[in-house]
Coordinates of C-alpha atoms in Angstrom, one line a residue:
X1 CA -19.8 94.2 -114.4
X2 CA -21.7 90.8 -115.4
X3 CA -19.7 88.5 -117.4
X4 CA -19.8 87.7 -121.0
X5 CA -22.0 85.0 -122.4
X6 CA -19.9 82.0 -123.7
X7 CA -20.0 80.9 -127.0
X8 CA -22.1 77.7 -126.7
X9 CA -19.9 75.0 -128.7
X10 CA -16.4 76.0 -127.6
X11 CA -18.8 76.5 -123.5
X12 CA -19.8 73.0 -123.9
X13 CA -16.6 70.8 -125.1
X14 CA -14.5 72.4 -122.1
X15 CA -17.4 71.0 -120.0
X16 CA -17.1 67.5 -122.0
X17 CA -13.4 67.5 -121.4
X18 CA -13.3 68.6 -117.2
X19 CA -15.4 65.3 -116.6
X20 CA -16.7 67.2 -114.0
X21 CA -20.1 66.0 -114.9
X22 CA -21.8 62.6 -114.2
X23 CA -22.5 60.9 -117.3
X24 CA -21.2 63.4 -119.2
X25 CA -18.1 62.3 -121.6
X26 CA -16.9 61.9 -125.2
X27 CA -17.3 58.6 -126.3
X28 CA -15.0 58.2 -129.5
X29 CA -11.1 58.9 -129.7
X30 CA -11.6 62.0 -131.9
X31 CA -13.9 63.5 -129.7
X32 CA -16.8 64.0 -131.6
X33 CA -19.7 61.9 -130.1
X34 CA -20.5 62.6 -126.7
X35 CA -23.1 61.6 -124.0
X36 CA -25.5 63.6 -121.9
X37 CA -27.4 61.6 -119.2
X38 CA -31.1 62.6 -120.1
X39 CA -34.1 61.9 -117.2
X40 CA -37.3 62.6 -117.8
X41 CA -38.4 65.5 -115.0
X42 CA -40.8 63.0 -113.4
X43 CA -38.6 60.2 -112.9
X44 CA -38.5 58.8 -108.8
X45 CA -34.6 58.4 -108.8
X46 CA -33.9 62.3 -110.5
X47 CA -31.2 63.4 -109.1
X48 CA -29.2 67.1 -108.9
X49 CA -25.7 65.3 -110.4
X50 CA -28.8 64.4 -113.6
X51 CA -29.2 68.4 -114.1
X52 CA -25.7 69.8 -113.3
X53 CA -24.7 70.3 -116.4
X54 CA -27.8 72.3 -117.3
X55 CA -27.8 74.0 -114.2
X56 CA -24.3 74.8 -115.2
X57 CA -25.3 76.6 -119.0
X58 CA -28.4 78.4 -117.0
X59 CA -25.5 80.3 -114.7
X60 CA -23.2 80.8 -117.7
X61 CA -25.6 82.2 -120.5
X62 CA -26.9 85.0 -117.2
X63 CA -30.6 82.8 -117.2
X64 CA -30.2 81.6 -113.1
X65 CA -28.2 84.1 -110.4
X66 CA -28.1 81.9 -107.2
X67 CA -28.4 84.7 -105.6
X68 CA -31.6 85.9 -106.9
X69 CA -33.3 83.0 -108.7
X70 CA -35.1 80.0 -107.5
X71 CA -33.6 76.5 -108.5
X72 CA -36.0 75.4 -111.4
X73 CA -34.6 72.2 -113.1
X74 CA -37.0 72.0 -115.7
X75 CA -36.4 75.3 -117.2
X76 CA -32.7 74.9 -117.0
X77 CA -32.9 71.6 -119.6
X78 CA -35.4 74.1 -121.7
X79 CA -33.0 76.8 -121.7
X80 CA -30.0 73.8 -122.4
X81 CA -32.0 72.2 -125.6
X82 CA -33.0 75.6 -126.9
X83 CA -29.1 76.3 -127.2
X84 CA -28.5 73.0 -128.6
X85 CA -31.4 73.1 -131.1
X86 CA -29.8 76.3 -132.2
X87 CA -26.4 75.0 -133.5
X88 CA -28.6 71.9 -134.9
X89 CA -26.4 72.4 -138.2
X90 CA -23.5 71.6 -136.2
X91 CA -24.7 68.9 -133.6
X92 CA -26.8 66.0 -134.5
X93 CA -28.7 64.1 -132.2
X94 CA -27.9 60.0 -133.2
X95 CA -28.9 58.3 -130.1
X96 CA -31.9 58.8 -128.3
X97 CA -31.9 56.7 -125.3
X98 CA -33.7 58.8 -122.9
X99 CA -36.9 56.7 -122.0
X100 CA -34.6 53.4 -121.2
X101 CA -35.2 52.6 -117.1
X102 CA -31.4 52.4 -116.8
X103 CA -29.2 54.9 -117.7
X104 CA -31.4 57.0 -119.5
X105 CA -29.3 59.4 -122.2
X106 CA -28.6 61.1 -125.5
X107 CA -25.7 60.9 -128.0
X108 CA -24.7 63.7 -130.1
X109 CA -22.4 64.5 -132.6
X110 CA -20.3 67.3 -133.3
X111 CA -21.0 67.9 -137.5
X112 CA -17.5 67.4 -139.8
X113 CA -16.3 71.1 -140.6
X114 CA -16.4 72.0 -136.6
X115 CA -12.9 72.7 -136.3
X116 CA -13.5 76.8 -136.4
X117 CA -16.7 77.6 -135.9
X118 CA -16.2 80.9 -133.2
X119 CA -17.0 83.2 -136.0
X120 CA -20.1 81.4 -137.1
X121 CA -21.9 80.8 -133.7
X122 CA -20.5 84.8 -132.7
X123 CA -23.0 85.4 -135.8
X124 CA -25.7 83.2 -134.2
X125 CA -25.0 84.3 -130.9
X126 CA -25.9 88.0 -131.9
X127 CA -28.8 87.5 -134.0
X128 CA -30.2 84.7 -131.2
X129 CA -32.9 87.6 -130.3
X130 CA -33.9 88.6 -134.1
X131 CA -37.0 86.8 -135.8
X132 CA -36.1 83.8 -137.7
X133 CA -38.2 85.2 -140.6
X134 CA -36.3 88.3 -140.6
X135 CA -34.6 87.1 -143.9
X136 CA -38.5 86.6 -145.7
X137 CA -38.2 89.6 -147.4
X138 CA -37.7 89.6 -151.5
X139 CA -34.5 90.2 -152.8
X140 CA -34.0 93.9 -153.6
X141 CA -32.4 92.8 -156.9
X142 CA -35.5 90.6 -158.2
X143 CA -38.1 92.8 -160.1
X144 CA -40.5 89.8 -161.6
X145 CA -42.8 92.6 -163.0
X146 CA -40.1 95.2 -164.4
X147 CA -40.8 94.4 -167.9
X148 CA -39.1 91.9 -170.5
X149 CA -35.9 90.4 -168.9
X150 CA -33.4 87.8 -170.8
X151 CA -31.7 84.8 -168.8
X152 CA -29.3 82.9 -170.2
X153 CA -30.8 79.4 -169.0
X154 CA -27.6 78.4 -167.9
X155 CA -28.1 81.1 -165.0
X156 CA -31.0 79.2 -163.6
X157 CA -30.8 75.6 -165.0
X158 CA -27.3 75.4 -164.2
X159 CA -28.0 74.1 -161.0
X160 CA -30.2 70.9 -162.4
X161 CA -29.3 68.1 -160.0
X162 CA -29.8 64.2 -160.8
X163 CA -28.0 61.6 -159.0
X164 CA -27.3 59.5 -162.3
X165 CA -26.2 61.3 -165.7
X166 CA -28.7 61.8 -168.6
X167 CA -28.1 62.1 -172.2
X168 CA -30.5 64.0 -174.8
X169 CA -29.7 65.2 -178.1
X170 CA -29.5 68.6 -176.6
X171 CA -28.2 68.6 -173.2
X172 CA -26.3 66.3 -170.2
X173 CA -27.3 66.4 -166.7
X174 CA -24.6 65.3 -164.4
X175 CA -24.6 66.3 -160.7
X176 CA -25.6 69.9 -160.9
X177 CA -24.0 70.4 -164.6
X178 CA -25.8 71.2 -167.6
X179 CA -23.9 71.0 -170.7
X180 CA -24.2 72.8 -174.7
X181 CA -27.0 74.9 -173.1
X182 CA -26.6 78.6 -175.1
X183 CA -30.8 79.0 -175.9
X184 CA -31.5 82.2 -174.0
X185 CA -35.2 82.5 -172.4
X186 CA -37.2 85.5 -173.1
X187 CA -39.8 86.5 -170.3
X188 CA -42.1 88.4 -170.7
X189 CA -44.7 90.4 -168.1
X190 CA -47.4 87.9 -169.1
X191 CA -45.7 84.5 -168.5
X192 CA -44.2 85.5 -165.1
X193 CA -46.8 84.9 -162.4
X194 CA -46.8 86.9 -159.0
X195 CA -44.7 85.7 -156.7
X196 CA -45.8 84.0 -153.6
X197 CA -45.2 86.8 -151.2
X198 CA -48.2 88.2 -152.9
X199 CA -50.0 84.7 -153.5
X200 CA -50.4 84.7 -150.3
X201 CA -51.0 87.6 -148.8
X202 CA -53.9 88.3 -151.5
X203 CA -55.8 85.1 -148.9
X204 CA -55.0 87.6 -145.7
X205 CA -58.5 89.8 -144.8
X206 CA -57.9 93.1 -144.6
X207 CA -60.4 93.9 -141.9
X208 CA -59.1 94.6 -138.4
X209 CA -60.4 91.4 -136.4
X210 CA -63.2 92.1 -134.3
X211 CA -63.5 88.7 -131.9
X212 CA -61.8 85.6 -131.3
X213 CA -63.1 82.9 -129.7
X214 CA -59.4 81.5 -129.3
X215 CA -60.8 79.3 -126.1
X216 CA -63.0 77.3 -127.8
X217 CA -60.2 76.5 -130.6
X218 CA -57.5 75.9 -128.2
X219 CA -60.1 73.6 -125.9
X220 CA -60.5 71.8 -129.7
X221 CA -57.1 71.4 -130.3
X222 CA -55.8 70.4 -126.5
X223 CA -58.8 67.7 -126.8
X224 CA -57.0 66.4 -130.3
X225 CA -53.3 66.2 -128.8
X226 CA -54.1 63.7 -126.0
X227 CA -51.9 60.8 -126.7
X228 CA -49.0 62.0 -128.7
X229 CA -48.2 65.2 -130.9
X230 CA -50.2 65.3 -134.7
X231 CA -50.5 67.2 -137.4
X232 CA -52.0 67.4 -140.7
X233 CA -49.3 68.5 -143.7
X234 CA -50.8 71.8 -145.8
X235 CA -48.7 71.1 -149.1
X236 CA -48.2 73.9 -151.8
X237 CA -46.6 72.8 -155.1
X238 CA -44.7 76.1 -156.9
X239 CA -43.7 75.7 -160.6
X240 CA -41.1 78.7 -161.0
X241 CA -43.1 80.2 -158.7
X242 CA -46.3 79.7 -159.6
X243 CA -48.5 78.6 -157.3
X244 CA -49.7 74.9 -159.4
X245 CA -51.2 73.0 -156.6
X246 CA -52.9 72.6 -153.0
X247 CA -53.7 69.8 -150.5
X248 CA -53.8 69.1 -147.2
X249 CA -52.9 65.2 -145.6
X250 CA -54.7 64.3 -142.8
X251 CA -52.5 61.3 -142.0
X252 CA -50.0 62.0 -139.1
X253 CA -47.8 59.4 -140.4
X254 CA -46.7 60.9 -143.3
X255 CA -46.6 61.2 -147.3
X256 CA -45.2 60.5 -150.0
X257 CA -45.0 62.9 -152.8
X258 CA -44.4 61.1 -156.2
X259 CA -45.0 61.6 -160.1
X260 CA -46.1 59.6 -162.5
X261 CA -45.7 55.8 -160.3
X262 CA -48.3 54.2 -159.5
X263 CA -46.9 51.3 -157.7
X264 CA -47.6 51.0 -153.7
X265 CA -45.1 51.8 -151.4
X266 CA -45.2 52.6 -148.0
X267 CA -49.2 52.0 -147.6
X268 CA -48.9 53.3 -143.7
X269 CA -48.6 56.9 -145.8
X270 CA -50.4 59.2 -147.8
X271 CA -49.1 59.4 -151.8
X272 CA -49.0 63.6 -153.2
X273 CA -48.9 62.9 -156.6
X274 CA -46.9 66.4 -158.1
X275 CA -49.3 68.1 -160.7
X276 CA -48.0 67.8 -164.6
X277 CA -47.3 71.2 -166.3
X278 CA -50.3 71.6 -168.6
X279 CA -51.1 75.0 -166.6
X280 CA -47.9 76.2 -167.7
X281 CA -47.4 78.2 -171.3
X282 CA -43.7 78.8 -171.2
X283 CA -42.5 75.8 -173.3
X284 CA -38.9 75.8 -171.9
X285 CA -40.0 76.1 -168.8
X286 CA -43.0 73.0 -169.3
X287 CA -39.1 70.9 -171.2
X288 CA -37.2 71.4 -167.8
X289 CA -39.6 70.7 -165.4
X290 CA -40.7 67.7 -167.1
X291 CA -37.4 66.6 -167.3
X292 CA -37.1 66.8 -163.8
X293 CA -40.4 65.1 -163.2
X294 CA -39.5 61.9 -165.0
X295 CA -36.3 61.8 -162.4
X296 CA -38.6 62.4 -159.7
X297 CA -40.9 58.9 -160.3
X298 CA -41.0 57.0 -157.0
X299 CA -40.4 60.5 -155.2
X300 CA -39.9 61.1 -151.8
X301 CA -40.8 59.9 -148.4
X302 CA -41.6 62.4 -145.3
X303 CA -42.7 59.8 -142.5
X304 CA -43.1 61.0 -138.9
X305 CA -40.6 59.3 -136.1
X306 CA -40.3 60.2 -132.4
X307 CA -41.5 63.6 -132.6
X308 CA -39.7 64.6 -135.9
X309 CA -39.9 64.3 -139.5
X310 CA -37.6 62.3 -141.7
X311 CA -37.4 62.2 -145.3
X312 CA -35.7 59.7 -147.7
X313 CA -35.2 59.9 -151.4
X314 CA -36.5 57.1 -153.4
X315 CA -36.3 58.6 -157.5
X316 CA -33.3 60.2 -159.4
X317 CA -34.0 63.6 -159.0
X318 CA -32.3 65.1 -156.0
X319 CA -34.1 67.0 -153.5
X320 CA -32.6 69.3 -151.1
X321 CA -34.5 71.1 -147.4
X322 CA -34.7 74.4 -145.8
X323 CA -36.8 75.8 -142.7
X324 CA -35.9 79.3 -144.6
X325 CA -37.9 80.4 -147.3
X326 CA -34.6 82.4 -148.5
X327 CA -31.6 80.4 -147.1
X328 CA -29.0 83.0 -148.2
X329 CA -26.7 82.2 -145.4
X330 CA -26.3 78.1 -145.2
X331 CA -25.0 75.5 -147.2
X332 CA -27.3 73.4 -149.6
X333 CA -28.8 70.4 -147.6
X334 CA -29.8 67.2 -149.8
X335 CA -31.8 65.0 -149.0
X336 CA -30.3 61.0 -148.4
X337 CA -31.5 58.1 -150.4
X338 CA -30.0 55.5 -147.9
X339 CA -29.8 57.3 -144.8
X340 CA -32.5 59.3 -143.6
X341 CA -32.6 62.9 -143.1
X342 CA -34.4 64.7 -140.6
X343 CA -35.8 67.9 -141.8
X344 CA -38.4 69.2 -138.7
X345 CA -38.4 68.8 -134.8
X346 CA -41.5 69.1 -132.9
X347 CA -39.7 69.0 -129.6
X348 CA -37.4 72.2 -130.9
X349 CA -40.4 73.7 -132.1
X350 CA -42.3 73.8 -128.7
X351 CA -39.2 74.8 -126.8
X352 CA -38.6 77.5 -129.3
X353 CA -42.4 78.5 -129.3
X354 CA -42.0 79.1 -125.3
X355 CA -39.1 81.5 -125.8
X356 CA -41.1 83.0 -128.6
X357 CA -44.0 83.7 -125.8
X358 CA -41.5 84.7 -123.2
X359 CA -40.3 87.3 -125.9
X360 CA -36.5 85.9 -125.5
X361 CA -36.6 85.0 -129.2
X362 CA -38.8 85.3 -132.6
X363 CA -41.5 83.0 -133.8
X364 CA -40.4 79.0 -135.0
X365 CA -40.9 78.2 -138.5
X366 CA -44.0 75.8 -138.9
X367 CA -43.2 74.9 -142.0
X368 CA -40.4 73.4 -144.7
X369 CA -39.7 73.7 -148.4
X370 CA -38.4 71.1 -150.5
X371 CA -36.5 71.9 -154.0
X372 CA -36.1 69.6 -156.7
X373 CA -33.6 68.7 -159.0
X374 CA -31.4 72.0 -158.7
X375 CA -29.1 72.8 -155.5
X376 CA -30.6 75.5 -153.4
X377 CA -29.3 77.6 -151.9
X378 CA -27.0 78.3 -154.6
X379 CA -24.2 80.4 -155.1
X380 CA -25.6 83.0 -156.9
X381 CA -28.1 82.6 -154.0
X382 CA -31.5 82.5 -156.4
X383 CA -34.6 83.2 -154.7
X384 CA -37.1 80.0 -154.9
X385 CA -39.2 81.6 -157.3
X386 CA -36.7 80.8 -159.9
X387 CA -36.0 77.3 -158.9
X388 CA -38.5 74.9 -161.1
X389 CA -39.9 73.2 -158.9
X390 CA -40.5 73.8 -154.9
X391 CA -42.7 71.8 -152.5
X392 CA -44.0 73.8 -149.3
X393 CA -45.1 71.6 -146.2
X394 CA -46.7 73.6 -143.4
X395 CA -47.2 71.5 -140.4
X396 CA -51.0 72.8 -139.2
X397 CA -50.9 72.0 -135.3
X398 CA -47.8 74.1 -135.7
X399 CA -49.5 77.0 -137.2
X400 CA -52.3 76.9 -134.7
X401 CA -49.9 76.8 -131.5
X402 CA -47.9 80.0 -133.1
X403 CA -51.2 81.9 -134.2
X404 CA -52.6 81.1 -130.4
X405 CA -49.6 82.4 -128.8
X406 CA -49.8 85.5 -131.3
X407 CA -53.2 86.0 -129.4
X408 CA -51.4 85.5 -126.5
X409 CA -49.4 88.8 -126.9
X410 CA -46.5 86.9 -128.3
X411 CA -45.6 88.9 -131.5
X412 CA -42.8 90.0 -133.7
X413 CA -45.2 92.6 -135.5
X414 CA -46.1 96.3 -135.0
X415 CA -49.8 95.6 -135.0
X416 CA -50.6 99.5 -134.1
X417 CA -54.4 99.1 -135.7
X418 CA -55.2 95.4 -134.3
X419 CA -57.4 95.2 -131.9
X420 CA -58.1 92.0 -130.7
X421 CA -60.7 90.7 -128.1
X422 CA -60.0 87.6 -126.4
X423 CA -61.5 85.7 -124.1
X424 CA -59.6 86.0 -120.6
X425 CA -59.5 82.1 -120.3
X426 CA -56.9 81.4 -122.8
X427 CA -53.8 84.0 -121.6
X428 CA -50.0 83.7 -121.5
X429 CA -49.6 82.0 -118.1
X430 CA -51.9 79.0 -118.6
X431 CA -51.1 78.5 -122.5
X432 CA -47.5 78.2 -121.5
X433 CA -48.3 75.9 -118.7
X434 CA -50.2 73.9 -121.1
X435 CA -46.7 73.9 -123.7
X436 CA -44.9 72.9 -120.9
X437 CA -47.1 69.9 -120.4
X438 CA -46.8 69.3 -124.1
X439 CA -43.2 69.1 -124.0
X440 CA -42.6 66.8 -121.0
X441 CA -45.1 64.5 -122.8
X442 CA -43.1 64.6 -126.1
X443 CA -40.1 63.6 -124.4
X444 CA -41.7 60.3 -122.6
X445 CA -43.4 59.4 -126.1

């Protein structure tokens, strides 16, 4: 009878603790911060002590048998950093000192609240084969089109968050808290636009495809990824849902998405200046978001660093990140203004994509949403169509590499009437092979 899986967390500090692993060891008192010895695959002094602890999660979580499988050390680390990048809302990477030429390694650190977390990673640990966009569907409970509905605007403004108190005649703003608010909103058919769900499936052609010359676009796009990993940033601006503005930046760097400032800061980056609300009709709606758009002023940074993406605060108006579209089941994540916060990993992305092809997992999120001024998720757990104002970034290389290993046969979907010719060039072996290139060249960047 083959063993149970281990929990990953609880598998992982009883390995910390046996210092039966070279290199591997807590390095604070509270043992919270630890250190994994990290070599880059191609290194002349790799040794087998450098992989024994990934050889050692392989055998536990049933992905090497001795017995039956060759030794592969490469896919062992995959196999370790996809199970780490999976609890990366309860381990942080802080140190990344893996490309040093002695004593190559990484620091992590076990996130504050980690004292009982069985029951959460069991969840994980069961849903590790569902899709990640499993949760995408709308809320049984919101009916945008179901005739007239009244909200008491303290049911969706409650949430406004700035990170200094504002005083009007006719309301405070404090940390989340909105004060002698008892105006209720009437909405009616008319004012409430689609929601995005159908936004964008209305740009989706309904016509079967016929041909895709996916070798000649993944040729294009190997060609563009020679030196390091870029992307252009697709950004769509929502207004309580509505869909208020497009772009695309071409700058890998980053951007910087502002309102109203016109000073320069950060020139390495592209400025995303947020659209005003003269599209809008609904004049409570147009009072609150502007309210939250003065806060917003100097805006937000999203700069590109060693194969992820940080952001950093720089207005009033607090901003706060999901991978999810509908984050029902995580805490609210805001953004820093001192510290910076990293919101995307390539590196997880490409690992994750690989288990995506090798069907051992669903399809990676290529893209983040940013909301503005009101804590999301919430309690109540409010779809983002009622928040006021929502930033989508999609990462384009990212959506290329998931749609090419769609046409690769990777796939969540029941496509029962697609019928796609390919060319035999691009398949599943030599598009992984290529990933797996990608990957080792991330981690020497």
């Amino acid at each position: 009878m083959a063993s149970q899986k281990p929990l990953f967390i609880p598998w992982l500090k009883d390995q910390i603790s046996s210092n039966n692993y070279p290199g591997l060891c807590w390095i604070n008192g509270e043992r919270t911060q630890f250190c994994i010895p990290w070599k880059h695959g191609l290194r002349h002094d790799l040794s087998e002590n450098d992989s024994k602890i990934f050889e050692a999660w392989a055998k536990a979580s049933g992905h090497y048998r001795p017995e039956v499988d060759k030794k592969d050390n490469s896919i062992w680390k995959r196999n370790f950093r996809c199970a780490m990048n999976k609890k990366k809302n309860l381990i942080r990477l802080i140190h990344d000192k893996s490309s040093e030429s002695e004593n190559p390694h990484k620091v992590f650190e076990f996130s504050d609240g980690l004292c009982n977390t069985s029951s959460v990673e069991a969840d994980d640990e069961d849903n590790e084969g569902e899709s990640p966009l499993s949760d995408l569907s709308q809320p049984a409970s919101f009916h945008p089109f179901s005739g007239v509905n009244q909200v008491p605007l303290e049911s969706y403004l409650g949430q406004m968050s700035m990170s200094e108190k504002v005083e009007t005649n006719h309301m405070s703003l404090e940390y989340g808290n909105i004060q002698h608010m008892s105006p209720v909103l009437e909405i009616s058919p008319s004012t409430i636009q689609p929601p995005m769900e159908a936004l964008a499936a209305s740009s989706v052609p309904k016509e079967p495809f016929q041909e895709v010359d996916m070798h000649s676009q993944w040729n294009e796009f190997r060609s563009s990824q020679i030196d390091r990993f870029d992307t252009e940033f697709k950004i769509s601006v929502y207004y309580r849902g509505r869909n208020v503005k497009e772009d695309t930046v071409t700058n890998p760097a980053g951007f910087r998405i502002f309102f109203n400032h016109h000073e320069t800061i950060a020139e390495h980056l592209d400025a995303f200046s947020l659209p005003d609300t003269s599209m809008l009709t609904d004049e409570l709606q147009i009072h609150y978001i502007n309210r939250l758009l003065e806060k917003v002023y100097q805006g937000l940074i999203l700069e590109v660093q060693q194969n992820c993406i940080y952001a950093r605060r720089l207005g009033r108006c607090k901003v706060y990140w999901s991978l999810s579209k509908y984050p029902t089941n995580q805490p609210a994540q805001e953004i820093g203004k001192v510290e910076q916060t990293m919101v995307y990993n390539f590196s997880s992305f490409i690992s994750d994509l690989m288990a995506f092809l090798e069907r051992r997992q669903g399809p990676p999120e290529y893209s983040f949403w940013l909301c503005f001024g009101e804590i999301w998720p919430d309690h109540e757990n409010r779809p983002c169509e009622k928040m006021l104002i929502m930033v989508q970034v999609t990462l384009v290389s990212c959506q290329k590499l998931h749609e090419m290993a769609v046409m690769c046969g990777a796939s969540s979907m029941q496509a029962e009437n697609v019928n796609l010719q390919i060319s035999d060039s691009l398949n599943s072996a030599n598009f992984l092979s290529w990933l797996q290139e990608l990957e080792e060249k991330m981690e020497t960047a």
